[in-house]
Amino acid sequence: MEQETTTKLVGMGFRTAVSPTQSAFHIILVALGIVGNSIVIGVIGRSVVMDRGPGHNSDIIIVNLAVSNLLVSIMRNLLLIISDLGFKLYTSKGWCQFLMGVWVWLRSVNVWSTFFLSAFHLHTLKRVAPTIGHLHGPWSTYRTLLLSLAIVWILNLLYSIPAHIFSTSGNENSTETLMLVTSTTRPLLGCVWNFPSNYSGLAYATTSMVIHEIFPIILMAVTNMTSLYALYAHSRSRSSVQDAPVLKRVPAERRAAKVILALVMLFIVCWGTSIISLNYFNYNRGSSAEFLLVIARFANIIFITMSPVILAIGHRRLRSCMKSSVSD
């Protein structure tokens, strides 16, 4: 029966032994991620809603990133904790299709929201450059920003449709043969992939790896290098353009660049580790596959947990909120 199930389900997974220490560490990271991103949404989101000024575009992007982090933690990582605690829960095919689609959707949005933050900062640097001149209006940028974020969520929702279609409910004897970074790193709630063939499953995994895993990392690296070069060029213009508005903003933009660079570097390390580990499992398989899946599992949560910490160090409102909390 087990062998029959294995050949039928062509999908994402592999059962790995989880030690009590790993479970405890994972629970702590998930809890910190939920609390940290909730604080980011509460503090920065409140300032966006209360002030409603045109200068909160970057804050909106930060809130969007924190929302995607929080949703991933609630919709996926909390369920992983339940699995770690020994509860063997199995859902119906309909629920598995829903959950697998949501997991892929949220993780993909999380990737592109991180890139969007660095891309928006580069766009800001270009807009405040002395050669550009006056802006077309803050509300025009505000509307464009909201539209762009909506497009990110909608396009990734469309991308997650195959994850919804080719998912099904397995059982405790089901083993899986394929994994995606944008979904869970082991069977969860009995949900597994059910692609028509190994070829179609690997084709979807390869497409996902290129579009939602490798390509965003390359874009982030290029965007941040361009931002740093733009800041360097702005600083050199100090001697020739004394009254340019950009000169007053260079120190603030440099601080923002450091925060965004730290976020992107953390994302690249975590996401890159997960990509290498899961694709070693998908295409190579070997004695170290189980260990690499454990590494991938923790790499997926570290960015969600640590990004609020980086924002708290670099964001003025979050930093003042933390200082007031400590003083009280």
mmCIF file of C-alpha atoms in Angstrom:
data_model
loop_
_atom_site.group_PDB
_atom_site.id
_atom_site.type_symbol
_atom_site.label_atom_id
_atom_site.label_comp_id
_atom_site.label_asym_id
_atom_site.label_seq_id
_atom_site.Cartn_x
_atom_site.Cartn_y
_atom_site.Cartn_z
ATOM 1 C CA MET A 1 0.000 0.000 0.000
ATOM 2 C CA GLU A 2 2.820 2.379 0.879
ATOM 3 C CA GLN A 3 4.625 1.750 -2.388
ATOM 4 C CA GLU A 4 1.423 2.297 -4.355
ATOM 5 C CA THR A 5 0.818 5.631 -2.638
ATOM 6 C CA THR A 6 4.397 6.711 -3.295
ATOM 7 C CA THR A 7 4.127 6.162 -7.039
ATOM 8 C CA LYS A 8 0.774 7.889 -7.232
ATOM 9 C CA LEU A 9 1.666 11.073 -5.389
ATOM 10 C CA VAL A 10 4.257 13.058 -7.279
ATOM 11 C CA GLY A 11 4.735 15.973 -5.006
ATOM 12 C CA MET A 12 6.564 18.030 -2.496
ATOM 13 C CA GLY A 13 7.959 16.387 0.584
ATOM 14 C CA PHE A 14 10.051 14.083 2.667
ATOM 15 C CA ARG A 15 9.576 13.125 6.295
ATOM 16 C CA THR A 16 12.435 14.230 8.531
ATOM 17 C CA ALA A 17 12.974 13.460 12.188
ATOM 18 C CA VAL A 18 12.616 16.552 14.377
ATOM 19 C CA SER A 19 14.423 16.579 17.721
ATOM 20 C CA PRO A 20 12.932 18.299 20.801
ATOM 21 C CA THR A 21 15.692 20.921 20.654
ATOM 22 C CA GLN A 22 14.904 21.748 17.040
ATOM 23 C CA SER A 23 11.200 21.932 17.841
ATOM 24 C CA ALA A 24 11.774 24.285 20.781
ATOM 25 C CA PHE A 25 14.063 26.530 18.737
ATOM 26 C CA HIS A 26 11.581 26.611 15.874
ATOM 27 C CA ILE A 27 8.714 27.511 18.219
ATOM 28 C CA ILE A 28 10.750 30.377 19.692
ATOM 29 C CA LEU A 29 11.614 31.729 16.241
ATOM 30 C CA VAL A 30 8.012 31.537 15.053
ATOM 31 C CA ALA A 31 6.742 33.278 18.202
ATOM 32 C CA LEU A 32 9.329 36.053 17.886
ATOM 33 C CA GLY A 33 8.440 36.490 14.211
ATOM 34 C CA ILE A 34 4.738 36.879 14.985
ATOM 35 C CA VAL A 35 5.329 39.335 17.834
ATOM 36 C CA GLY A 36 7.967 41.340 15.966
ATOM 37 C CA ASN A 37 6.001 41.752 12.754
ATOM 38 C CA SER A 38 2.841 42.572 14.707
ATOM 39 C CA ILE A 39 4.733 45.402 16.437
ATOM 40 C CA VAL A 40 6.009 46.679 13.084
ATOM 41 C CA ILE A 41 2.483 46.689 11.663
ATOM 42 C CA GLY A 42 1.054 48.346 14.777
ATOM 43 C CA VAL A 43 3.643 51.102 15.170
ATOM 44 C CA ILE A 44 4.334 52.013 11.549
ATOM 45 C CA GLY A 45 0.805 51.271 10.375
ATOM 46 C CA ARG A 46 -0.608 53.591 13.022
ATOM 47 C CA SER A 47 1.629 56.442 11.868
ATOM 48 C CA VAL A 48 0.541 55.875 8.258
ATOM 49 C CA VAL A 49 -3.152 55.918 9.161
ATOM 50 C CA MET A 50 -2.976 58.811 11.626
ATOM 51 C CA ASP A 51 -0.708 61.185 9.683
ATOM 52 C CA ARG A 52 -1.861 60.376 6.135
ATOM 53 C CA GLY A 53 0.918 62.470 4.679
ATOM 54 C CA PRO A 54 2.700 61.927 1.367
ATOM 55 C CA GLY A 55 5.979 61.064 3.120
ATOM 56 C CA HIS A 56 4.867 57.623 4.261
ATOM 57 C CA ASN A 57 5.378 55.713 1.026
ATOM 58 C CA SER A 58 8.337 53.765 2.378
ATOM 59 C CA ASP A 59 6.381 53.028 5.567
ATOM 60 C CA ILE A 60 3.560 51.543 3.481
ATOM 61 C CA ILE A 61 6.037 49.182 1.814
ATOM 62 C CA ILE A 62 7.476 48.198 5.197
ATOM 63 C CA VAL A 63 3.974 47.471 6.513
ATOM 64 C CA ASN A 64 3.266 45.419 3.381
ATOM 65 C CA LEU A 65 6.406 43.356 3.999
ATOM 66 C CA ALA A 66 5.512 42.889 7.669
ATOM 67 C CA VAL A 67 1.970 41.817 6.733
ATOM 68 C CA SER A 68 3.310 39.169 4.341
ATOM 69 C CA ASN A 69 5.734 37.975 7.053
ATOM 70 C CA LEU A 70 2.928 37.772 9.603
ATOM 71 C CA LEU A 71 0.567 35.916 7.281
ATOM 72 C CA VAL A 72 3.255 33.352 6.431
ATOM 73 C CA SER A 73 3.878 32.827 10.155
ATOM 74 C CA ILE A 74 0.195 32.399 10.959
ATOM 75 C CA MET A 75 -0.915 30.389 7.943
ATOM 76 C CA ARG A 76 2.111 28.104 7.691
ATOM 77 C CA ASN A 77 4.598 28.283 10.548
ATOM 78 C CA LEU A 78 1.997 27.901 13.301
ATOM 79 C CA LEU A 79 0.781 24.756 11.574
ATOM 80 C CA LEU A 80 4.361 23.480 11.451
ATOM 81 C CA ILE A 81 4.551 23.980 15.228
ATOM 82 C CA ILE A 82 1.383 21.902 15.669
ATOM 83 C CA SER A 83 3.036 19.179 13.610
ATOM 84 C CA ASP A 84 6.205 19.444 15.716
ATOM 85 C CA LEU A 85 4.194 18.913 18.888
ATOM 86 C CA GLY A 86 3.147 15.501 17.615
ATOM 87 C CA PHE A 87 -0.393 16.173 16.432
ATOM 88 C CA LYS A 88 -1.077 14.127 13.306
ATOM 89 C CA LEU A 89 -3.728 16.131 11.523
ATOM 90 C CA TYR A 90 -4.954 15.292 8.032
ATOM 91 C CA THR A 91 -7.245 17.491 5.993
ATOM 92 C CA SER A 92 -9.506 16.867 3.049
ATOM 93 C CA LYS A 93 -8.450 17.341 -0.551
ATOM 94 C CA GLY A 94 -10.325 20.645 -0.751
ATOM 95 C CA TRP A 95 -8.569 22.073 2.300
ATOM 96 C CA CYS A 96 -5.193 20.841 1.041
ATOM 97 C CA GLN A 97 -5.748 22.580 -2.275
ATOM 98 C CA PHE A 98 -6.666 25.777 -0.451
ATOM 99 C CA LEU A 99 -3.719 25.635 1.964
ATOM 100 C CA MET A 100 -1.108 24.695 -0.635
ATOM 101 C CA GLY A 101 -2.268 27.557 -2.849
ATOM 102 C CA VAL A 102 -2.190 30.017 0.060
ATOM 103 C CA TRP A 103 1.273 28.887 1.173
ATOM 104 C CA VAL A 104 2.766 29.350 -2.292
ATOM 105 C CA TRP A 105 0.945 32.677 -2.711
ATOM 106 C CA LEU A 106 2.115 34.173 0.578
ATOM 107 C CA ARG A 107 5.712 33.022 0.229
ATOM 108 C CA SER A 108 5.893 34.412 -3.313
ATOM 109 C CA VAL A 109 4.434 37.733 -2.154
ATOM 110 C CA ASN A 110 7.013 37.751 0.635
ATOM 111 C CA VAL A 111 9.835 37.461 -1.906
ATOM 112 C CA TRP A 112 8.618 40.216 -4.187
ATOM 113 C CA SER A 113 7.669 42.500 -1.278
ATOM 114 C CA THR A 114 11.282 42.336 -0.129
ATOM 115 C CA PHE A 115 12.490 43.232 -3.613
ATOM 116 C CA PHE A 116 9.876 45.996 -3.855
ATOM 117 C CA LEU A 117 11.373 47.701 -0.800
ATOM 118 C CA SER A 118 14.826 47.956 -2.375
ATOM 119 C CA ALA A 119 13.371 48.922 -5.787
ATOM 120 C CA PHE A 120 11.321 51.722 -4.239
ATOM 121 C CA HIS A 121 14.375 53.078 -2.451
ATOM 122 C CA LEU A 122 16.286 53.196 -5.739
ATOM 123 C CA HIS A 123 13.314 54.957 -7.336
ATOM 124 C CA THR A 124 13.322 57.492 -4.487
ATOM 125 C CA LEU A 125 17.013 58.202 -4.998
ATOM 126 C CA LYS A 126 16.445 58.855 -8.692
ATOM 127 C CA ARG A 127 13.488 61.162 -7.990
ATOM 128 C CA VAL A 128 15.443 63.347 -5.576
ATOM 129 C CA ALA A 129 18.466 63.618 -7.836
ATOM 130 C CA PRO A 130 19.373 67.258 -8.701
ATOM 131 C CA THR A 131 19.007 66.611 -12.426
ATOM 132 C CA ILE A 132 15.431 65.406 -12.175
ATOM 133 C CA GLY A 133 13.766 68.565 -10.942
ATOM 134 C CA HIS A 134 10.357 68.788 -9.319
ATOM 135 C CA LEU A 135 8.122 65.811 -8.720
ATOM 136 C CA HIS A 136 4.815 65.347 -10.428
ATOM 137 C CA GLY A 137 3.026 65.292 -7.088
ATOM 138 C CA PRO A 138 3.070 63.146 -3.935
ATOM 139 C CA TRP A 139 -0.401 61.706 -4.420
ATOM 140 C CA SER A 140 0.500 60.509 -7.895
ATOM 141 C CA THR A 141 3.350 58.512 -6.355
ATOM 142 C CA TYR A 142 1.035 57.321 -3.565
ATOM 143 C CA ARG A 143 -1.535 55.955 -5.994
ATOM 144 C CA THR A 144 1.164 54.344 -8.133
ATOM 145 C CA LEU A 145 2.623 52.700 -5.046
ATOM 146 C CA LEU A 146 -0.698 51.203 -3.935
ATOM 147 C CA LEU A 147 -1.405 49.996 -7.474
ATOM 148 C CA SER A 148 2.036 48.381 -7.693
ATOM 149 C CA LEU A 149 1.574 46.564 -4.386
ATOM 150 C CA ALA A 150 -1.850 45.351 -5.511
ATOM 151 C CA ILE A 151 -0.298 44.015 -8.724
ATOM 152 C CA VAL A 152 2.322 42.109 -6.671
ATOM 153 C CA TRP A 153 -0.409 40.351 -4.675
ATOM 154 C CA ILE A 154 -2.624 39.656 -7.720
ATOM 155 C CA LEU A 155 0.134 38.286 -9.989
ATOM 156 C CA ASN A 156 1.418 35.982 -7.261
ATOM 157 C CA LEU A 157 -2.124 34.805 -6.638
ATOM 158 C CA LEU A 158 -2.307 33.787 -10.290
ATOM 159 C CA TYR A 159 1.052 32.034 -9.974
ATOM 160 C CA SER A 160 -0.258 29.972 -7.041
ATOM 161 C CA ILE A 161 -3.154 28.506 -9.068
ATOM 162 C CA PRO A 162 -1.155 25.395 -10.178
ATOM 163 C CA ALA A 163 -0.264 24.804 -6.517
ATOM 164 C CA HIS A 164 -3.988 24.784 -5.801
ATOM 165 C CA ILE A 165 -4.877 22.510 -8.710
ATOM 166 C CA PHE A 166 -2.124 19.909 -8.276
ATOM 167 C CA SER A 167 -2.542 19.356 -4.545
ATOM 168 C CA THR A 168 -4.306 16.570 -2.755
ATOM 169 C CA SER A 169 -4.651 14.915 0.624
ATOM 170 C CA GLY A 170 -2.305 12.065 1.466
ATOM 171 C CA ASN A 171 -1.960 9.976 4.610
ATOM 172 C CA GLU A 172 0.703 8.943 7.087
ATOM 173 C CA ASN A 173 2.119 6.408 4.622
ATOM 174 C CA SER A 174 2.473 8.953 1.824
ATOM 175 C CA THR A 175 5.984 9.926 0.851
ATOM 176 C CA GLU A 176 6.789 12.835 -1.407
ATOM 177 C CA THR A 177 9.412 13.334 -4.041
ATOM 178 C CA LEU A 178 9.498 17.069 -4.782
ATOM 179 C CA MET A 179 9.806 20.336 -2.866
ATOM 180 C CA LEU A 180 9.371 24.051 -3.531
ATOM 181 C CA VAL A 181 10.972 26.848 -1.559
ATOM 182 C CA THR A 182 7.671 28.718 -1.763
ATOM 183 C CA SER A 183 5.822 26.047 0.175
ATOM 184 C CA THR A 184 6.459 23.820 3.176
ATOM 185 C CA THR A 185 9.658 21.826 3.553
ATOM 186 C CA ARG A 186 7.839 18.649 4.601
ATOM 187 C CA PRO A 187 4.353 17.119 4.480
ATOM 188 C CA LEU A 188 1.952 19.225 6.518
ATOM 189 C CA LEU A 189 -1.608 18.299 7.451
ATOM 190 C CA GLY A 190 -1.317 15.409 5.015
ATOM 191 C CA CYS A 191 -1.121 17.765 2.023
ATOM 192 C CA VAL A 192 1.064 16.661 -0.877
ATOM 193 C CA TRP A 193 1.605 17.523 -4.511
ATOM 194 C CA ASN A 194 -0.139 15.385 -7.094
ATOM 195 C CA PHE A 195 1.331 16.388 -10.450
ATOM 196 C CA PRO A 196 0.393 14.221 -13.449
ATOM 197 C CA SER A 197 4.012 13.079 -13.851
ATOM 198 C CA ASN A 198 7.519 13.519 -12.490
ATOM 199 C CA TYR A 199 8.353 15.628 -15.531
ATOM 200 C CA SER A 200 5.515 18.119 -14.979
ATOM 201 C CA GLY A 201 6.346 18.346 -11.277
ATOM 202 C CA LEU A 202 10.012 19.077 -11.947
ATOM 203 C CA ALA A 203 9.033 21.537 -14.679
ATOM 204 C CA TYR A 204 6.889 23.483 -12.194
ATOM 205 C CA ALA A 205 9.630 23.338 -9.546
ATOM 206 C CA THR A 206 12.262 24.539 -12.035
ATOM 207 C CA THR A 207 10.060 27.381 -13.260
ATOM 208 C CA SER A 208 9.368 28.381 -9.672
ATOM 209 C CA MET A 209 13.077 28.290 -8.840
ATOM 210 C CA VAL A 210 13.948 30.619 -11.714
ATOM 211 C CA ILE A 211 11.051 33.093 -11.457
ATOM 212 C CA HIS A 212 10.448 33.252 -7.716
ATOM 213 C CA GLU A 213 13.758 32.211 -6.227
ATOM 214 C CA ILE A 214 16.825 33.017 -8.339
ATOM 215 C CA PHE A 215 15.556 35.973 -10.400
ATOM 216 C CA PRO A 216 14.396 38.053 -7.374
ATOM 217 C CA ILE A 217 17.730 37.544 -5.627
ATOM 218 C CA ILE A 218 19.626 38.775 -8.694
ATOM 219 C CA LEU A 219 17.313 41.790 -8.955
ATOM 220 C CA MET A 220 17.783 42.625 -5.269
ATOM 221 C CA ALA A 221 21.559 42.466 -5.542
ATOM 222 C CA VAL A 222 21.644 44.667 -8.657
ATOM 223 C CA THR A 223 19.137 47.162 -7.232
ATOM 224 C CA ASN A 224 21.007 47.624 -3.982
ATOM 225 C CA MET A 225 24.368 48.000 -5.700
ATOM 226 C CA THR A 226 22.799 50.670 -7.932
ATOM 227 C CA SER A 227 21.361 52.441 -4.872
ATOM 228 C CA LEU A 228 24.742 52.504 -3.159
ATOM 229 C CA TYR A 229 26.356 53.885 -6.313
ATOM 230 C CA ALA A 230 23.651 56.562 -6.573
ATOM 231 C CA LEU A 231 24.300 57.627 -2.982
ATOM 232 C CA TYR A 232 28.016 57.794 -3.699
ATOM 233 C CA ALA A 233 27.366 59.956 -6.760
ATOM 234 C CA HIS A 234 25.052 62.247 -4.766
ATOM 235 C CA SER A 235 27.675 62.683 -2.075
ATOM 236 C CA ARG A 236 30.300 63.683 -4.652
ATOM 237 C CA SER A 237 27.950 66.344 -6.030
ATOM 238 C CA ARG A 238 28.127 68.225 -2.716
ATOM 239 C CA SER A 239 30.999 70.386 -3.847
ATOM 240 C CA SER A 240 29.397 71.452 -7.133
ATOM 241 C CA VAL A 241 25.703 71.785 -6.160
ATOM 242 C CA GLN A 242 25.527 73.378 -2.749
ATOM 243 C CA ASP A 243 21.799 74.129 -2.568
ATOM 244 C CA ALA A 244 20.366 70.973 -4.121
ATOM 245 C CA PRO A 245 17.582 69.422 -2.033
ATOM 246 C CA VAL A 246 19.178 66.014 -2.394
ATOM 247 C CA LEU A 247 22.177 67.072 -0.310
ATOM 248 C CA LYS A 248 19.971 67.474 2.740
ATOM 249 C CA ARG A 249 18.548 64.014 2.224
ATOM 250 C CA VAL A 250 21.755 62.097 1.519
ATOM 251 C CA PRO A 251 22.477 61.231 5.198
ATOM 252 C CA ALA A 252 18.894 60.012 5.724
ATOM 253 C CA GLU A 253 18.912 58.064 2.459
ATOM 254 C CA ARG A 254 22.262 56.541 3.374
ATOM 255 C CA ARG A 255 20.822 55.320 6.669
ATOM 256 C CA ALA A 256 17.797 53.924 4.836
ATOM 257 C CA ALA A 257 20.104 52.233 2.334
ATOM 258 C CA LYS A 258 21.981 50.515 5.161
ATOM 259 C CA VAL A 259 18.754 49.179 6.656
ATOM 260 C CA ILE A 260 17.459 47.962 3.287
ATOM 261 C CA LEU A 261 20.850 46.473 2.427
ATOM 262 C CA ALA A 262 20.863 44.579 5.744
ATOM 263 C CA LEU A 263 17.342 43.278 5.056
ATOM 264 C CA VAL A 264 18.203 42.199 1.531
ATOM 265 C CA MET A 265 21.470 40.554 2.581
ATOM 266 C CA LEU A 266 19.623 38.648 5.308
ATOM 267 C CA PHE A 267 17.001 37.605 2.780
ATOM 268 C CA ILE A 268 19.589 36.495 0.218
ATOM 269 C CA VAL A 269 21.455 34.393 2.800
ATOM 270 C CA CYS A 270 18.269 32.760 4.143
ATOM 271 C CA TRP A 271 16.523 32.332 0.806
ATOM 272 C CA GLY A 272 19.728 31.225 -0.944
ATOM 273 C CA THR A 273 20.382 28.606 1.728
ATOM 274 C CA SER A 274 16.855 27.302 1.315
ATOM 275 C CA ILE A 275 17.159 27.226 -2.488
ATOM 276 C CA ILE A 276 20.426 25.269 -2.396
ATOM 277 C CA SER A 277 19.118 22.814 0.184
ATOM 278 C CA LEU A 278 15.777 22.069 -1.450
ATOM 279 C CA ASN A 279 17.142 21.844 -4.963
ATOM 280 C CA TYR A 280 19.864 19.483 -3.796
ATOM 281 C CA PHE A 281 16.988 17.332 -2.562
ATOM 282 C CA ASN A 282 14.993 17.740 -5.781
ATOM 283 C CA TYR A 283 17.744 17.058 -8.307
ATOM 284 C CA ASN A 284 20.584 15.283 -6.537
ATOM 285 C CA ARG A 285 19.297 13.476 -3.448
ATOM 286 C CA GLY A 286 21.805 11.828 -1.180
ATOM 287 C CA SER A 287 22.808 10.998 2.365
ATOM 288 C CA SER A 288 22.810 14.668 3.409
ATOM 289 C CA ALA A 289 19.314 15.425 2.032
ATOM 290 C CA GLU A 290 17.597 15.124 5.407
ATOM 291 C CA PHE A 291 20.106 17.450 7.094
ATOM 292 C CA LEU A 292 19.737 20.016 4.315
ATOM 293 C CA LEU A 293 15.949 19.975 4.675
ATOM 294 C CA VAL A 294 16.326 20.863 8.353
ATOM 295 C CA ILE A 295 18.636 23.729 7.369
ATOM 296 C CA ALA A 296 16.110 24.917 4.769
ATOM 297 C CA ARG A 297 13.335 24.815 7.317
ATOM 298 C CA PHE A 298 15.137 27.155 9.712
ATOM 299 C CA ALA A 299 16.419 29.381 6.914
ATOM 300 C CA ASN A 300 12.812 30.035 5.884
ATOM 301 C CA ILE A 301 11.860 31.387 9.318
ATOM 302 C CA ILE A 302 15.021 33.324 10.247
ATOM 303 C CA PHE A 303 14.316 36.165 7.810
ATOM 304 C CA ILE A 304 10.758 36.561 9.104
ATOM 305 C CA THR A 305 12.050 36.623 12.679
ATOM 306 C CA MET A 306 15.033 38.920 12.184
ATOM 307 C CA SER A 307 13.596 41.510 9.779
ATOM 308 C CA PRO A 308 11.622 43.316 12.559
ATOM 309 C CA VAL A 309 14.849 43.512 14.577
ATOM 310 C CA ILE A 310 16.700 45.183 11.685
ATOM 311 C CA LEU A 311 13.796 47.585 11.153
ATOM 312 C CA ALA A 312 13.728 48.413 14.865
ATOM 313 C CA ILE A 313 17.388 49.414 14.692
ATOM 314 C CA GLY A 314 17.068 51.544 11.569
ATOM 315 C CA HIS A 315 13.526 52.963 11.653
ATOM 316 C CA ARG A 316 13.050 56.120 13.720
ATOM 317 C CA ARG A 317 9.520 55.415 14.950
ATOM 318 C CA LEU A 318 10.250 51.821 15.841
ATOM 319 C CA ARG A 319 13.450 52.827 17.586
ATOM 320 C CA SER A 320 11.680 55.478 19.667
ATOM 321 C CA CYS A 321 8.914 52.990 20.491
ATOM 322 C CA MET A 322 11.467 50.473 21.720
ATOM 323 C CA LYS A 323 13.265 53.093 23.784
ATOM 324 C CA SER A 324 10.037 54.237 25.420
ATOM 325 C CA SER A 325 9.081 50.633 26.183
ATOM 326 C CA VAL A 326 12.465 49.961 27.798
ATOM 327 C CA SER A 327 12.358 53.192 29.829
ATOM 328 C CA ASP A 328 8.867 52.378 31.113
#
